[in-house]
C-alpha angles and dihedrals in degrees: 000000000000091000091050091049092052090049092051091047090052091050092051091050092049091050090051092050092049094051109109116239113255124226088259091051090052093047089052091049090051090053091049091051091054092051135235095275092059113091108246141140132203111223138186115216128195114218110209098174137059107333097220108150092341123078126226090264118034129192117205144164121232115196141167123242134153092000094304139091119245132199123216128188127160088234096071109354127236126343135169111276101181118088096194136028121244093021101105098126093056094040093051090051095055125021094176099097091041092052093049089052089059096044130354091223093063097098106137129040142159137197112246122225116266115267096187110156095016115129115266121232103217139035134193126057116357111242108256086347103132094121094052094040090053090055091046089055089064089055092048092052091047091052089051091052094250107127113194126229113235097342115195139162117245111207120183142169131219141166119257120178090338095310126108110232133180134213136183131205136173117252127189140163124258115174108302092341138083111224122204130205109198114191088205091062105019096171095053120106104223115182133160136180110269093228094058096040103052095104118066095225093051092047093048091050091049091048097048100031092220141079116301121198099202139352137181141178123233111197117229117213096218098194093047093050091048090053090049092051100255 
C-alpha cells in the first residue's frame, strides 16, 4: 500500500509540473517578478468584440514604471497603457479608456484580489516577458550587491516573417563598454563599444545583426527601483 501511495503521489506531482501555465498564472508571475513594492494590479478583462489574438476573458497585469502605466499579457507581452504623461492618478482610477485604446472589445474589467505570497504554478522564462524580466534583472543585481551604471531598457521593433515584433533588453555601462542582458539568451555575454552603442537604433542593430524598424531607451532609476523592491 505504501509503495502504491508513493507512486500515486509522484504521478500527481508530475501532472502538476506538466500543466501549462494559464494567462492568469503568467500575470501573477509577472507581478511577483516586479516585487511587492512596485505598484501593480492584476485585472480580468472581458472582450466583447472580435476575439483576434485576445480571448473572451483576458488576464493582465497593469504596472507603473518610468512615470507611465504598462500592460502585460502573455499573449503579446508588455505595451504602454498610459495615453498621457503625468496623468497617473486619473489613469489608475479608471482603466476603461485605456483598455478601449488597446482593443475596442475591452469594455468591462475588474481588479482581482491580491495573491501575494501564494505559490506560483510555473518557473522558467516568463511567456512574452522580456520587458518585465529585464526590470527584474536590475533587482537581481541590486540584491547581489552589483549596482549598475546608467541602466536602461532598450526596446526595439523588427519584422519577422511579415509580422512586426518587439523585444526588450537591459543595457548598462561598464567601463568603455555597453553590456546587455537579454532575457531571451540569459547566459550570453553581449558587450559593445560605448562609442558605437550610444544611440538605441544603432545598439539594437548591432545586437540583432539585422534591420530594426524603431528603437528607444527607457531610463531605469536604479536607486528608486531598489527601494521599491525591483
